[in-house]
XYZ file of C-alpha atoms in Angstrom:
70
model
C 6.381 84.493 230.484
C 9.156 86.995 230.669
C 8.702 90.138 233.153
C 10.328 93.372 233.400
C 11.920 95.462 231.030
C 13.395 93.333 228.410
C 9.875 91.944 227.821
C 8.320 95.369 227.398
C 10.813 96.236 224.727
C 10.240 92.701 223.333
C 7.384 93.460 223.098
C 7.780 97.263 221.796
C 9.911 95.746 219.125
C 6.908 92.978 218.072
C 4.487 95.841 218.055
C 6.796 98.035 215.476
C 7.657 95.257 213.375
C 3.660 93.861 212.956
C 2.801 97.646 212.643
C 5.317 97.941 209.743
C 4.491 94.848 208.344
C 0.491 96.418 208.203
C 2.184 99.523 206.598
C 3.692 98.115 203.379
C 0.649 95.076 202.977
C -1.523 98.685 202.319
C 0.421 100.276 201.192
C 0.140 96.729 198.136
C -3.227 95.952 198.173
C -5.266 98.553 200.290
C -7.724 101.288 199.024
C -6.701 104.568 199.130
C -9.975 105.104 201.491
C -8.769 102.008 204.026
C -5.391 103.273 203.793
C -6.160 106.569 205.073
C -8.440 105.081 207.674
C -6.193 103.152 209.170
C -2.974 105.407 209.161
C -5.030 107.695 211.117
C -5.904 105.021 213.193
C -2.304 104.122 213.835
C -0.985 107.737 214.155
C -4.454 108.245 216.959
C -2.924 105.084 218.645
C 1.176 106.551 218.621
C -0.304 109.852 219.342
C -1.814 108.123 222.951
C 0.891 106.101 223.556
C 2.989 108.793 223.431
C 0.801 111.211 225.517
C 1.064 107.994 228.121
C 4.488 107.854 228.427
C 5.587 111.559 228.630
C 2.598 111.927 232.232
C 4.307 108.318 233.085
C 8.138 110.078 232.967
C 6.210 113.374 234.676
C 4.605 111.390 237.801
C 7.650 109.226 237.643
C 4.391 105.830 237.767
C 2.825 104.401 235.368
C -0.053 103.869 237.994
C -2.844 106.379 237.147
C -5.612 107.112 235.589
C -6.649 109.957 233.280
C -9.456 111.388 234.616
C -11.595 114.572 232.715
C -12.824 117.954 234.036
C -16.841 118.705 233.080
């Protein structure tokens, strides 16, 4: 199993390719409701990943937990 930046880049590339394949399949085969729901989930996941990446850059670490303040 690969580790390090190269493995992370390969994993991100594989996920991008898989995401594109799912989007193309949905465009051809899925009902409009399923397409809309799936794309909404994918968009939310993308936003959460971007939030994590920006937080990681600001904190200069990926070793943190997000806690809500009540």
